[in-house]
Coordinates of C-alpha atoms and ligand atoms in Angstrom, one line a residue:
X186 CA 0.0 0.0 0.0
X187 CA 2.7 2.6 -1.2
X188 CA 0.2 5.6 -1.6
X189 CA -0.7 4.7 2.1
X190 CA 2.6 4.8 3.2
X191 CA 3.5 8.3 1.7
X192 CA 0.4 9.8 3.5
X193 CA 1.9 7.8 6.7
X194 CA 5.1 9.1 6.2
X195 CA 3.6 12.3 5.1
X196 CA 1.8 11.5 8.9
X197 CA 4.5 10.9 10.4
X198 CA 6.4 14.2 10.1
X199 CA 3.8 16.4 10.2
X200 CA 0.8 15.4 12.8
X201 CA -2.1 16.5 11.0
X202 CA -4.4 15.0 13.2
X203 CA -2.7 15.5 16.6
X204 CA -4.6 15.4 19.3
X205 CA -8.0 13.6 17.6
X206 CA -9.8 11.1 18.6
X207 CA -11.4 9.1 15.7
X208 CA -14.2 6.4 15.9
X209 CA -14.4 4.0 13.3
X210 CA -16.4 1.2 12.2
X211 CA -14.2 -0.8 9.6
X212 CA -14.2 -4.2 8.1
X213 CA -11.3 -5.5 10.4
X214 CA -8.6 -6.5 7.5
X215 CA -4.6 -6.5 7.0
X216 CA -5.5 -3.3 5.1
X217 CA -7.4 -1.4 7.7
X218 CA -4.5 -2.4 10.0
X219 CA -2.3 -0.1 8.2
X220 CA -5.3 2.5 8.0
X221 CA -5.4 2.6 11.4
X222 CA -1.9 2.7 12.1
X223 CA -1.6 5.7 9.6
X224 CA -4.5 7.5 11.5
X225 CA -2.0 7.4 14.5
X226 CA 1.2 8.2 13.0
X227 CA -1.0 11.4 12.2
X228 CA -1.2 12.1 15.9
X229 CA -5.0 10.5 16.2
X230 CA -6.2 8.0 18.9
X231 CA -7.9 5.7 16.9
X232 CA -11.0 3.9 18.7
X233 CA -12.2 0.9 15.8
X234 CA -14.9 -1.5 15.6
X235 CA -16.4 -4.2 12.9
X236 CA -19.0 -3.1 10.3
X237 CA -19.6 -6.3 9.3
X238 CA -20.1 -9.6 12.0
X239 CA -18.5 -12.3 9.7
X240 CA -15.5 -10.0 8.1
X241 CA -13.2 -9.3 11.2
X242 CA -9.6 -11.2 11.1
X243 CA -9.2 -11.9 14.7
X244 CA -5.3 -11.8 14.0
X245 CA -5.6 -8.3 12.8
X246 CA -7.4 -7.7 16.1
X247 CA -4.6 -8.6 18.3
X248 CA -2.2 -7.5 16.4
X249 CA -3.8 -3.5 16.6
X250 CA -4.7 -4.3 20.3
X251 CA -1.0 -4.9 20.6
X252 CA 0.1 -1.7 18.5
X253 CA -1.9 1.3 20.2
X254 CA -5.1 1.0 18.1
X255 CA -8.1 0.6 21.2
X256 CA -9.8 -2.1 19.3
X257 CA -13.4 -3.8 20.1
X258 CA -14.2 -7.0 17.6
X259 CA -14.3 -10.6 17.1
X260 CA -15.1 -12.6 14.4
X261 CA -18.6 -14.4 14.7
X262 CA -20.1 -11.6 16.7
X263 CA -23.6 -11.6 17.7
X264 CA -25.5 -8.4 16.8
X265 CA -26.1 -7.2 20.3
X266 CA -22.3 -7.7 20.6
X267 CA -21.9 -5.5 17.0
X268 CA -23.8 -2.9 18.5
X269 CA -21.7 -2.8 21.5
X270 CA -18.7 -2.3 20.1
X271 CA -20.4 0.8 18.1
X272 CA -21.6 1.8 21.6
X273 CA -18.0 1.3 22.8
X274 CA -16.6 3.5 20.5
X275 CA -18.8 6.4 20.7
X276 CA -18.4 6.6 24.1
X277 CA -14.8 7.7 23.7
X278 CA -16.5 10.7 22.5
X279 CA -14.3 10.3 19.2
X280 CA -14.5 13.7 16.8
X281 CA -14.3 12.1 13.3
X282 CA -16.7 9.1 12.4
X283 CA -14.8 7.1 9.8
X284 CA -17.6 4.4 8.7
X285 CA -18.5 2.0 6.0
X286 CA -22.3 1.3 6.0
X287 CA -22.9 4.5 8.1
X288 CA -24.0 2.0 11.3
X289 CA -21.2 4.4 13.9
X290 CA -23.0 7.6 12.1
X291 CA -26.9 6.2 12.2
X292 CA -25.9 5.1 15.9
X293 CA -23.9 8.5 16.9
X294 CA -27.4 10.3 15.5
X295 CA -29.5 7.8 17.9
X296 CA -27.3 9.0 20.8
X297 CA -26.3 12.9 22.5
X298 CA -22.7 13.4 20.8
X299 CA -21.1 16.1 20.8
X300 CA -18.1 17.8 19.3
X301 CA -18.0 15.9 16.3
X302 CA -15.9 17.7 13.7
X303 CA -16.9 15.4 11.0
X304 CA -17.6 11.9 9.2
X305 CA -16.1 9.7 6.4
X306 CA -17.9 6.8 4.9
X307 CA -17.0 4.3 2.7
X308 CA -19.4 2.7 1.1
X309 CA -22.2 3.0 -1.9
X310 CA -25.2 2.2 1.2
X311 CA -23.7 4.2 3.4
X312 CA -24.0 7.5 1.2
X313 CA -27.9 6.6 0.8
X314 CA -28.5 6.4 4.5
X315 CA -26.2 9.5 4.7
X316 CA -28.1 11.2 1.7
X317 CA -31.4 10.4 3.5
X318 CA -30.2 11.9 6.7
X319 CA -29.2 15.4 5.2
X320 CA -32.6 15.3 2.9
X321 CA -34.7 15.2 6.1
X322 CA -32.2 17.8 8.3
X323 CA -31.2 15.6 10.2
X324 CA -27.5 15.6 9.8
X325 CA -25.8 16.9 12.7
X326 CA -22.3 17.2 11.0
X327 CA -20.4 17.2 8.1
X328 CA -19.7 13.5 6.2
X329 CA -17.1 12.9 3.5
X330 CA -18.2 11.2 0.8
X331 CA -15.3 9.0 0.6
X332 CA -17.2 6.4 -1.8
X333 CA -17.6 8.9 -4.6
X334 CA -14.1 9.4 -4.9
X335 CA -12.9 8.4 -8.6
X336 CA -9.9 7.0 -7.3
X337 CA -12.4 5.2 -4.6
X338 CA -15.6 3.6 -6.8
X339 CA -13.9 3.4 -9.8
X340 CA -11.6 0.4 -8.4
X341 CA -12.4 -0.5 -5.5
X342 CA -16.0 -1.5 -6.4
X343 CA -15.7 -2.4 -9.5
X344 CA -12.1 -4.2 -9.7
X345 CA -11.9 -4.9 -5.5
X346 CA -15.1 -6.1 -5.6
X347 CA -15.2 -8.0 -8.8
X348 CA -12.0 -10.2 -8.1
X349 CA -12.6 -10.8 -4.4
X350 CA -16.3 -12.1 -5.0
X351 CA -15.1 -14.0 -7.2
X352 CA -12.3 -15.2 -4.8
X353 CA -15.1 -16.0 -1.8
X354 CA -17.0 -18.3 -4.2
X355 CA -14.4 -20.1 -5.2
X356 CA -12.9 -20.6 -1.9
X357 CA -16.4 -21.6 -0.1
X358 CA -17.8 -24.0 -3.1
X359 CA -14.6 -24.6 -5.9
X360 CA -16.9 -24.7 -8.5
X361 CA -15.8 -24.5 -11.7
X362 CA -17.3 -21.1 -13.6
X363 CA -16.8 -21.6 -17.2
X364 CA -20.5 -22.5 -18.5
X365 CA -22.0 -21.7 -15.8
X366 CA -25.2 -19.6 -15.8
X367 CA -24.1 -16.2 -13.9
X368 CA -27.0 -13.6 -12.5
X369 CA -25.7 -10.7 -11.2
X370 CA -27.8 -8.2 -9.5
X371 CA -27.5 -5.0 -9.9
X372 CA -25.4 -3.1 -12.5
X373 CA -23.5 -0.2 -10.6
X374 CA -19.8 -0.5 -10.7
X375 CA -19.7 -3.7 -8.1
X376 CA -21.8 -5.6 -10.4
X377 CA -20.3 -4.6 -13.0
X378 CA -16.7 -5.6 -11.6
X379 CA -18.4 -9.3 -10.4
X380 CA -19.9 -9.8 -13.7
X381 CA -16.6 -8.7 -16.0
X382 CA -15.0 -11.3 -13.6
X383 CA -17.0 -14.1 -14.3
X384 CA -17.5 -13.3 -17.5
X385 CA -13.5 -13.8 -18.1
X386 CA -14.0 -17.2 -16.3
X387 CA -15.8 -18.5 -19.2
X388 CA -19.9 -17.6 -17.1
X389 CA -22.6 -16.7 -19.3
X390 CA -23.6 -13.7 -17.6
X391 CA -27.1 -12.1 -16.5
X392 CA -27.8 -8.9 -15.0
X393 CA -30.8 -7.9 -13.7
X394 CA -31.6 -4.3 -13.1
X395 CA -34.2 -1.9 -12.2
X396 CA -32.6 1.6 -14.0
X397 CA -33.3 1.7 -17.8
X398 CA -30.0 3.4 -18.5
X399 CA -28.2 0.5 -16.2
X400 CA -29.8 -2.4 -18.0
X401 CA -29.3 -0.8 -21.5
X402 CA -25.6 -0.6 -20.6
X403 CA -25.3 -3.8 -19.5
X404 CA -26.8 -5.0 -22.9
X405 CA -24.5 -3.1 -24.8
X406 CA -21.8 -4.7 -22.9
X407 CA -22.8 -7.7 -24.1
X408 CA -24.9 -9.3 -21.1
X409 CA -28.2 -10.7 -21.4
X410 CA -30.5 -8.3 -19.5
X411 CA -34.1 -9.9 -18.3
X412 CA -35.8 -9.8 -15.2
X413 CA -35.0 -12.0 -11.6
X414 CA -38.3 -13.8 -12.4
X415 CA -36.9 -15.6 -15.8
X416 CA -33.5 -15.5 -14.4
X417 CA -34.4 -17.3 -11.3
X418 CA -35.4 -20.3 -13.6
X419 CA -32.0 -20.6 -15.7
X420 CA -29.2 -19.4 -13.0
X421 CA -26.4 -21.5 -11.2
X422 CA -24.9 -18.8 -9.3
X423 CA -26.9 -16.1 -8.2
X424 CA -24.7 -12.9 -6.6
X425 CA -27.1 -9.4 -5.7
X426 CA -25.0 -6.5 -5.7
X427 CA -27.9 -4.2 -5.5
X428 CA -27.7 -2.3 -2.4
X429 CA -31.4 -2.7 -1.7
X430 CA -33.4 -5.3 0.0
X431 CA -35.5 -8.3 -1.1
X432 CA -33.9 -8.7 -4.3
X433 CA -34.3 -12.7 -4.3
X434 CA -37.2 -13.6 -2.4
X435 CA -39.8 -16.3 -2.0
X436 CA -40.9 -16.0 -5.1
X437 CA -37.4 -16.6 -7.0
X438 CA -36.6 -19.4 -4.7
X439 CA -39.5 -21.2 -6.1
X440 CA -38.7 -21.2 -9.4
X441 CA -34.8 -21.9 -8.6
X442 CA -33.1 -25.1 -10.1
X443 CA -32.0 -27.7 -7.9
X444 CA -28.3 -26.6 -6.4
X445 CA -28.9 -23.0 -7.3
X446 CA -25.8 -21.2 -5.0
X447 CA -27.3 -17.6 -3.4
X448 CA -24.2 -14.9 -3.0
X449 CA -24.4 -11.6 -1.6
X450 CA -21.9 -8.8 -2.4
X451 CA -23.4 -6.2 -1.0
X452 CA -23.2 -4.5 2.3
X453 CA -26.0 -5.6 4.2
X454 CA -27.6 -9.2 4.5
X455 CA -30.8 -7.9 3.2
X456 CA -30.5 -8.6 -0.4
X457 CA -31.6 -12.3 -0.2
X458 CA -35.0 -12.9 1.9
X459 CA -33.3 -15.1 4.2
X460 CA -36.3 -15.1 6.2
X461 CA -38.6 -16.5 3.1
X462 CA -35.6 -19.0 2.2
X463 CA -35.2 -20.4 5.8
X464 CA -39.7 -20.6 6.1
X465 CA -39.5 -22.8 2.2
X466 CA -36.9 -24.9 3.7
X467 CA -37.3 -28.3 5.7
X468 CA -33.5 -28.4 6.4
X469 CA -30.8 -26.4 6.6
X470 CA -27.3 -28.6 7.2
X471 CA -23.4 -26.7 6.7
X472 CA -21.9 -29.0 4.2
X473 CA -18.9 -26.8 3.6
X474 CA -17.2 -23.8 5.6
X475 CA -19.4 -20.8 4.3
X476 CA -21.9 -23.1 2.7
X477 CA -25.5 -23.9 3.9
X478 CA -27.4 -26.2 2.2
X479 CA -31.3 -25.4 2.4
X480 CA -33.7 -28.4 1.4
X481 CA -36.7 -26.9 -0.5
X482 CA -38.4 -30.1 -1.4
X483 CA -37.2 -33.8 -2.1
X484 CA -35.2 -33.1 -5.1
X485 CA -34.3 -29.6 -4.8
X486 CA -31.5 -27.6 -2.9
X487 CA -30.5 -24.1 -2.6
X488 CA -26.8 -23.5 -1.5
X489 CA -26.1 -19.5 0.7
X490 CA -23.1 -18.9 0.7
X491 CA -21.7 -17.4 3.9
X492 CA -25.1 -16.3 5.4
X493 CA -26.4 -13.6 3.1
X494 CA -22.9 -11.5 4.3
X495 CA -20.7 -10.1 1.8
X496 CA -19.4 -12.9 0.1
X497 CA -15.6 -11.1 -0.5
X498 CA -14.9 -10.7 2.8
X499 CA -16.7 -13.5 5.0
X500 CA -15.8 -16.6 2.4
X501 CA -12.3 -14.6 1.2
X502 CA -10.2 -11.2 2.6
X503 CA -11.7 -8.6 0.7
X504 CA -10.5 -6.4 -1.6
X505 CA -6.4 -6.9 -2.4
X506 CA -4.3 -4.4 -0.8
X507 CA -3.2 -2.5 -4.0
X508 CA -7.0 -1.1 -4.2
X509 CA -7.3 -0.8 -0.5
X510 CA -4.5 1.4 -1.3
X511 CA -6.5 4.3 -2.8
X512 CA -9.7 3.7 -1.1
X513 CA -8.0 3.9 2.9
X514 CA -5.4 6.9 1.2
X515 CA -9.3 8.8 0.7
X516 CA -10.1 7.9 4.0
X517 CA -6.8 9.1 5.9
X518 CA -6.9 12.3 3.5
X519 CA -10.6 12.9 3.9
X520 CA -9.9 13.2 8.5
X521 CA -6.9 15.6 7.7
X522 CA -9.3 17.7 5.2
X523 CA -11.6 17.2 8.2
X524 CA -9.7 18.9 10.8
X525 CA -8.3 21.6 8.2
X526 CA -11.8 22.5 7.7
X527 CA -13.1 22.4 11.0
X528 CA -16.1 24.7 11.9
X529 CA -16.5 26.0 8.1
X530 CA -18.1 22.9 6.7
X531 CA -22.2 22.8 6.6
X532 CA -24.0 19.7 8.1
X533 CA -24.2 18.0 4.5
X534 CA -22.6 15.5 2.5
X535 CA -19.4 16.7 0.5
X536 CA -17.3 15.0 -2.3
X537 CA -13.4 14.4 -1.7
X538 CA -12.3 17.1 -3.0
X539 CA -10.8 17.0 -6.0
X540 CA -7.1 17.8 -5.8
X541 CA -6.8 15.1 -3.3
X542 CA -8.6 12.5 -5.8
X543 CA -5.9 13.5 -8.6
X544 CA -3.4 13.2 -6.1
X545 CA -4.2 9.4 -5.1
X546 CA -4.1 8.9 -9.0
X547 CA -0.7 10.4 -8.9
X548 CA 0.5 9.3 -6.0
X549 CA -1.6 5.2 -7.4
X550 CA 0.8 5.3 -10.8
X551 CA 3.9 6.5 -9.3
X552 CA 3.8 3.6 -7.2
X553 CA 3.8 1.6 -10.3
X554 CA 6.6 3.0 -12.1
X555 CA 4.0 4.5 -14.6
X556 CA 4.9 8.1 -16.4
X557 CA 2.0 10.2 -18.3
X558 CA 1.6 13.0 -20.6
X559 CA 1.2 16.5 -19.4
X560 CA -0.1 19.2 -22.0
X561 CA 1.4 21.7 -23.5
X562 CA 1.3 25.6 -23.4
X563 CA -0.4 25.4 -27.0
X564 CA -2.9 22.1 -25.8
X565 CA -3.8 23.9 -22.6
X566 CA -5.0 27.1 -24.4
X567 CA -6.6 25.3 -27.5
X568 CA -8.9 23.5 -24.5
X569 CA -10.1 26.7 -23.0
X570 CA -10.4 28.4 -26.0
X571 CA -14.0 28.9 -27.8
X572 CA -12.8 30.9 -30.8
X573 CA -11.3 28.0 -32.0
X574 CA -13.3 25.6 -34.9
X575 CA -12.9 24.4 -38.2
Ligands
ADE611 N1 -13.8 -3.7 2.0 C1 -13.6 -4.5 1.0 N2 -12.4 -5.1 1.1 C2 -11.8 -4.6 2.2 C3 -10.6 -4.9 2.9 N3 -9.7 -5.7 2.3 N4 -10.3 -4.2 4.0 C4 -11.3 -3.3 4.5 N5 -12.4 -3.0 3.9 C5 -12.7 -3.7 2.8

C-alpha cells in the first residue's frame, strides 16, 4: 500500500491530526490495520470496531490491540455484541466518524454526541443512509463522501469487488465457472466488476436491473438483461450487488433449479430474503465452511453462501491491498481535510475534494513506475479556447 505509506510518512512528520480522537467502524482486514496505524502516526487515537459480523480477522485484532489502536471485535459476533462495540466506540466521544455502512454515524445520530468535527464513509449504502439523513435535516455534522471518490468507486467497487467475490465463491464452493449460468444483480460499478469477472472465467452472464440506463448498458456490454423472475429459472450462481433489500425472495426461490448457489456482495444481508428462504426450507445442514445447504423439497436444494454477508470478505479477505491502497489513502486524506476544515463545513454530505482524488491517481501510478503525458502551453490554451473551430 505505497500511496498509504507516503500519507503515513507524510503523517509521520507532520501530525495532522494531533490530538483527535477518531471512531471507526471498519471491516477489520490487513489493510485497515495499516489505515489505522496511519490515523496514529497522524497524531489520532484511533478507537475501531467491525462493520460487518462475519469480516473481522481476529489476527488483525490482536495485532492493533497490541500496537496502540483501542480495538473492540471478534469474528462471529452476535449483533447485540456489533452494536456494543459501536456503543464502545462512541463513548470515547471520538470527533471524526470514519464508517463503512454509516452504522457508527446512524448510531452517533441515535445518541447525544457532541463535538463531532466530522464523518467519512466508505461505502455505496452508506452514502444513501447519509443522503437520507441530510434530505430530512437531520445531519448533525459534516460527512465525507469517501465512496464517490474516482480514485475510490472506480476500483475499489468495480475491480476490488469483482476479483474478491469471485475469490469468496471459489474458496467456499470450488466450482468450476466456465458454462455456468451467472446472475448478477445489480449493474453499478460492483456488479459490473463481479460480472466482468465471471465473464472472463468463461460464465454466461445475466444482470438484472431496475434503472433503464443501467440495463441498456449492460446490454450493450454484451450481457443478457431480463428480469429476476426468468433468471431465477436458468441461474447457477446467483450474486445481488444491489444495495437494496429483497432482491431474491420467496418467489425466486420457487422457481430456482436444484443446487442454485445464493451470494451476496453487498453490504448488508438484506439482499436475499433469508427469512422467506429459511420458512421454504425443511433443512438447513453446513456442508462446507461458508456453505449452507437449504432443502426446499425432495429433489431440490438451494446452496447460501456465507449467510447472506458479503461474500468477499466473510468466504475470502476482501478487496487486495493494491485497491485498499487508494480507497484507505481517501479515508486518511478525507480526516486531515476534516480537521483543516473544522467549523467552516455545513452539516451536509461533500465529495473528496478533487485535488486530493488527482493526487491518489498520482500518487496510485507512481507507485507503479507509470509516467503520463502532461499538456502543452499550446494544448492547454486550445482546450479553454471557444474561438477556435474548423
Ligand atoms: N472492503 C472490501 N475489502 C476490504 C478490505 N480488504 N479491507 C477493508 N475493507 C474492505
Amino acid at each position: 500500500m505505497l500511496v498509504l505509506t507516503t500519507i503515513k510518512n507524510d503523517f509521520s512528520k507532520n501530525k495532522p491530526l494531533k490530538g483527535l480522537k477518531i471512531g471507526a467502524c471498519l471491516h477489520i482486514t490487513t489493510e485497515t490495520a495499516n489505515l489505522a496505524l496511519t490515523l496514529k502516526a497522524g497524531g489520532a487515537k484511533v478507537y475501531l470496531c467491525a462493520s460487518n459480523p462475519l469480516s473481522t480477522n481476529d489476527n488483525v485484532t490482536a495485532f492493533l490491540a497490541k500496537n496502540g489502536i483501542h480495538i473492540f471485535a471478534h469474528r462471529g459476533e452476535t449483533a447485540k455484541d456489533y452494536y456494543t462495540h459501536i456503543e464502545k466506540v462512541l463513548s470515547y466521544q471520538p470527533q471524526i466518524l470514519m464508517d463503512d455502512g454509516a452504522d457508527l454515524v446512524s448510531t452517533a445520530h441515535k445518541r447525544k454526541v457532541s463535538d463531532i468535527i466530522g464523518g467519512t464513509e466508505e461505502t455505496t449504502t452508506g452514502i444513501h443512509r447519509l443522503r437520507s439523513l441530510e434530505k430530512n435535516k437531520l445531519l448533525r455534522f459534516p460527512v465525507i463522501a469517501v465512496n464517490d471518490a474516482n480514485t475510490k468507486h472506480l476500483f475499489d467497487n468495480r475491480y476490488g469487488t469483482g476479483q474478491s467475490t469471485i475469490d469468496g465463491l471459489l474458496r467456499t464452493t470450488n466450482i468450476l465457472l466456465a458454462g455456468r449460468t451467472f446472475v448478477v444483480s445489480g449493474y453499478g460499478w460492483c456488479g459490473r466488476g463481479v460480472a466482468l469477472r465471471a465473464k472472463g472465467m468463461g460464465a454466461n452472464v445475466i444482470i438484472t436491473e431496475v434503472s433503464p440506463l443501467k440495463g441498456l448498458e449492460a446490454v450493450m456490454d454484451g450481457y443478457r438483461v431480463m428480469p429476476i423472475k426468468e433468471a431465477a429459472k436458468i441461474g447457477d450462481v446467483f450474486i445481488t450487488t444491489t444495495g437494496d433489500k429483497n432482491v431474491i425472495g420467496k418467489e425466486e426461490f420457487e422457481l430456482m433449479k436444484d443446487g442454485a448457489i445464493l451470494g451476496n456482495s453487498g453490504h448488508f444481508n438484506a439482499e436475499i430474503n433469508l427469512a422467506a428462504l429459511g420458512a421454504i426450507s425443511h433443512k438447513k445442514t453446513k456442508v462446507r465452511e461458508g456453505v449452507e445447504e437449504y432443502q426446499i423439497s425432495k429433489n431440490r436444494r438451494i446452496y447460501l453462501l456465507t449467510e447472506g454477508r458479503l461474500l468477499n470478505l466473510a468466504g475470502a479477505e476482501g478487496h487486495p491491498s493494491s485497491v485498499m491502497d487508494m480507497s484507505f489513502a481517501n479515508q486518511a486524506k478525507a480526516a486531515e481535510y476534516l480537521k483543516g476544515t473544522e467549523g467552516k463545513l455545513a452539516k451536509k454530505v461533500y465529495p473528496v475534494p478533487h485535488e486530493i482524488d488527482e493526487e491518489i491517481a498520482y500518487l496510485k501510478l507512481k507507485s507503479l513506475g507509470i509516467k503520463i503525458d502532461t499538456l502543452t502551453k499550446e494544448q492547454k490554451t486550445y482546450l479553454s479556447s471557444w474561438t477556435l473551430g474548423t
